[in-house]
C-alpha cells in the first residue's frame, strides 16, 4: 500500500512515514495544507493521513477540496483529544475516519488497513506491491516512476496483473492481447514479454515477471 501523511509536526510525520515503511508499505510526508492537497491528488495513493490543524490550509478544507474535485482517496483525520467539532466537520467534509492524538502507531496502521478494505478503488486500478496499473488512463507505475509502455506491452501487463500469482499461457495472451493476429509459432509474444520485463523488472532490479518453460508466464505477488 502507498500512503500520504500530512502534518506540520515534522518529527511526527517522519516517524509515521518510517513506521509505515518498516511495516512493508510505501509512504511520503508533507507538512502543510497546499502541498498535502497537491500530493493527495496522486491516483496511486491508497489512503491519506491528514492532520486537521495545518498551516496555510487546514485539513478539513483539504478534504473538502479533494471531494469537490472527485478525488475519492480514503482519508483519516488526526485530531486533538476532545475536539469533537473538528471531527464532525472533517467527517462532514468527506473524511472516512479519525484518530485522536496522541495515538499508537499500531492503531493508525489498523485503521489504514480497515479503510483500504472498505473503500473499493473507483478507477479499477490494479496493485501488486509497488506496481500499479490504471486501465482507464492506460498508465502504469513502478513505485514513483511511470512506465513508458507500448500499447501491447501495457495489454500484456494488464493480463498478467489480473492473473497475478497464476500462470498465464501463451495461448491466453494470444487470445486476449493479439486477438488472433499472430500464432503460437511466432516469437511476437516472447519479444513483447522480454521488452516488458526490461521495463518493469530489470530497470528496477526486480524479478516480478517469470517464465515457466512450456507453460507460460507468471507475475509474482511477492517481489
XYZ file of C-alpha atoms in Angstrom:
223
model
C 0.000 0.000 0.000
C 1.088 3.583 -0.652
C 0.184 6.234 1.919
C 0.479 10.002 2.283
C 0.978 11.597 5.711
C 0.267 15.335 6.072
C 1.102 17.025 9.385
C 3.041 20.191 10.242
C 4.716 18.376 13.144
C 7.677 17.267 11.068
C 9.018 14.825 13.640
C 5.660 13.060 13.934
C 5.211 12.973 10.158
C 8.650 11.470 9.659
C 8.041 8.903 12.426
C 4.753 7.781 10.855
C 6.322 7.578 7.381
C 9.178 5.489 8.752
C 6.838 3.197 10.685
C 4.655 2.577 7.631
C 7.741 1.900 5.506
C 9.116 -0.547 8.073
C 5.697 -2.268 8.090
C 6.079 -3.150 4.404
C 4.315 -0.184 2.807
C 5.479 2.923 0.984
C 4.757 6.365 2.403
C 5.597 10.013 1.890
C 5.167 13.100 4.039
C 4.026 16.690 3.534
C 3.987 19.478 6.103
C 1.305 21.989 5.102
C -2.151 22.109 3.524
C -1.369 23.177 -0.061
C 1.468 20.674 -0.563
C -0.656 17.952 1.032
C -3.549 18.760 -1.281
C -1.295 18.563 -4.345
C 0.208 15.239 -3.243
C -3.210 13.769 -2.359
C -4.300 14.036 -5.992
C -1.858 11.219 -6.897
C -4.023 8.346 -8.236
C -1.615 5.752 -6.830
C -2.416 6.570 -3.199
C -4.286 4.017 -1.102
C -5.058 6.426 1.752
C -4.168 9.818 3.258
C -3.435 10.573 6.919
C -4.365 14.239 7.337
C -3.930 16.469 10.373
C -6.774 18.934 10.970
C -4.568 21.817 12.142
C -2.348 22.534 9.131
C -0.705 25.833 8.154
C -1.963 27.764 5.101
C -4.932 25.416 4.564
C -6.492 23.276 7.289
C -7.128 19.574 6.922
C -10.895 19.896 6.743
C -10.593 22.279 3.796
C -8.069 19.963 2.109
C -10.518 17.077 2.454
C -13.459 19.171 1.233
C -11.444 20.313 -1.813
C -10.442 16.756 -2.696
C -14.024 15.550 -2.553
C -15.161 18.538 -4.609
C -12.647 17.553 -7.283
C -13.910 13.974 -7.299
C -10.797 12.560 -5.588
C -12.107 9.584 -3.627
C -8.936 8.504 -1.822
C -9.698 7.334 1.755
C -8.816 9.973 4.373
C -8.049 9.549 8.079
C -8.058 12.784 10.100
C -5.709 13.386 13.021
C -7.492 15.451 15.685
C -6.803 16.749 19.171
C -8.347 14.987 22.158
C -11.772 16.398 22.922
C -12.045 18.293 19.611
C -15.482 16.920 18.761
C -16.350 19.827 16.463
C -13.205 19.171 14.376
C -14.106 15.512 13.966
C -17.676 16.297 12.968
C -16.522 18.952 10.463
C -13.982 16.543 8.982
C -16.437 13.687 8.601
C -18.971 16.081 7.042
C -16.256 17.195 4.591
C -15.797 13.618 3.396
C -13.205 12.062 5.712
C -13.586 8.331 6.305
C -12.265 8.033 9.846
C -10.307 9.878 12.524
C -7.580 9.139 15.054
C -7.140 11.204 18.220
C -3.650 12.451 19.121
C -1.593 11.088 20.758
C -2.083 7.707 19.116
C -0.376 4.336 18.868
C 1.213 3.558 15.522
C -0.388 0.122 15.572
C -3.851 1.677 15.824
C -3.197 4.027 12.915
C -1.983 1.172 10.719
C -5.013 -0.944 11.675
C -7.346 1.888 10.708
C -5.495 2.376 7.415
C -5.915 -1.297 6.597
C -9.597 -1.133 7.522
C -10.480 1.823 5.293
C -8.420 0.376 2.451
C -10.557 -2.762 2.650
C -13.804 -0.812 2.905
C -13.217 1.531 0.017
C -13.194 -0.064 -3.437
C -10.877 1.518 -5.989
C -13.220 3.678 -8.124
C -10.888 3.680 -11.094
C -10.358 -0.077 -11.079
C -6.598 0.282 -10.571
C -4.611 -2.905 -10.099
C -1.849 -3.028 -7.467
C 0.761 -5.714 -6.935
C 3.325 -4.454 -4.438
C 4.636 -1.149 -5.792
C 3.430 -1.985 -9.308
C 0.265 -0.036 -10.199
C -1.790 -0.186 -13.401
C -4.664 2.114 -14.321
C -6.725 0.521 -17.136
C -8.864 3.617 -17.665
C -5.951 6.016 -18.141
C -3.733 3.368 -19.790
C -0.900 4.210 -17.400
C 1.347 2.138 -15.160
C 3.885 2.869 -12.429
C 6.636 1.112 -10.546
C 6.840 2.976 -7.248
C 7.109 6.677 -8.066
C 8.266 6.061 -11.647
C 5.744 5.988 -14.501
C 6.480 3.229 -17.009
C 6.800 4.033 -20.703
C 4.919 1.099 -22.230
C 3.679 0.461 -25.732
C 0.021 -0.429 -26.238
C 0.799 -4.151 -26.473
C 3.194 -4.099 -23.511
C 0.505 -2.418 -21.429
C -2.053 -5.035 -22.510
C 0.304 -7.888 -21.598
C 0.989 -6.348 -18.187
C -2.755 -5.896 -17.660
C -3.426 -9.599 -18.284
C -0.538 -10.650 -16.036
C -1.681 -8.390 -13.180
C -5.285 -9.573 -13.456
C -3.949 -13.102 -13.055
C -1.210 -12.319 -10.537
C 0.189 -15.434 -8.912
C -1.242 -17.678 -11.633
C 0.323 -18.961 -14.833
C -0.796 -17.144 -17.989
C -0.279 -19.309 -21.061
C 0.989 -18.023 -24.374
C -2.362 -19.060 -25.857
C -4.207 -16.852 -23.331
C -2.011 -13.876 -24.228
C -2.519 -14.624 -27.906
C -6.299 -14.526 -27.486
C -6.538 -11.564 -25.092
C -3.809 -9.273 -26.428
C -3.281 -10.201 -30.072
C -6.866 -11.263 -30.792
C -5.647 -13.955 -33.159
C -3.498 -11.576 -35.214
C -0.459 -13.833 -34.773
C 0.048 -17.515 -33.938
C 1.853 -19.520 -31.309
C 4.728 -20.263 -33.680
C 5.582 -16.559 -33.812
C 8.041 -15.101 -31.316
C 5.992 -11.868 -31.028
C 4.699 -12.816 -27.585
C 8.169 -13.670 -26.269
C 9.609 -10.439 -27.667
C 6.926 -8.282 -26.022
C 7.258 -10.071 -22.690
C 11.030 -9.623 -22.839
C 10.665 -5.884 -23.517
C 8.074 -5.597 -20.759
C 10.338 -7.396 -18.297
C 13.177 -4.993 -19.139
C 10.977 -2.001 -18.256
C 9.129 -3.444 -15.267
C 11.823 -5.593 -13.663
C 15.377 -5.151 -14.887
C 15.239 -1.348 -14.761
C 14.395 -1.648 -11.048
C 16.498 -4.727 -10.227
C 13.374 -6.832 -9.637
C 12.109 -10.245 -10.713
C 8.337 -9.902 -10.927
C 7.573 -11.497 -14.309
C 8.818 -15.072 -14.502
C 8.841 -17.543 -17.377
C 7.708 -21.112 -16.784
C 9.126 -23.149 -19.622
C 6.443 -24.885 -21.643
C 3.632 -23.323 -19.568
C 3.718 -19.529 -19.931
C 4.377 -16.525 -17.689
C 3.508 -15.508 -14.168
C 3.527 -12.191 -12.329
C 4.721 -12.928 -8.825
C 2.718 -11.419 -5.984
C 5.788 -11.036 -3.752
C 8.919 -9.390 -5.193
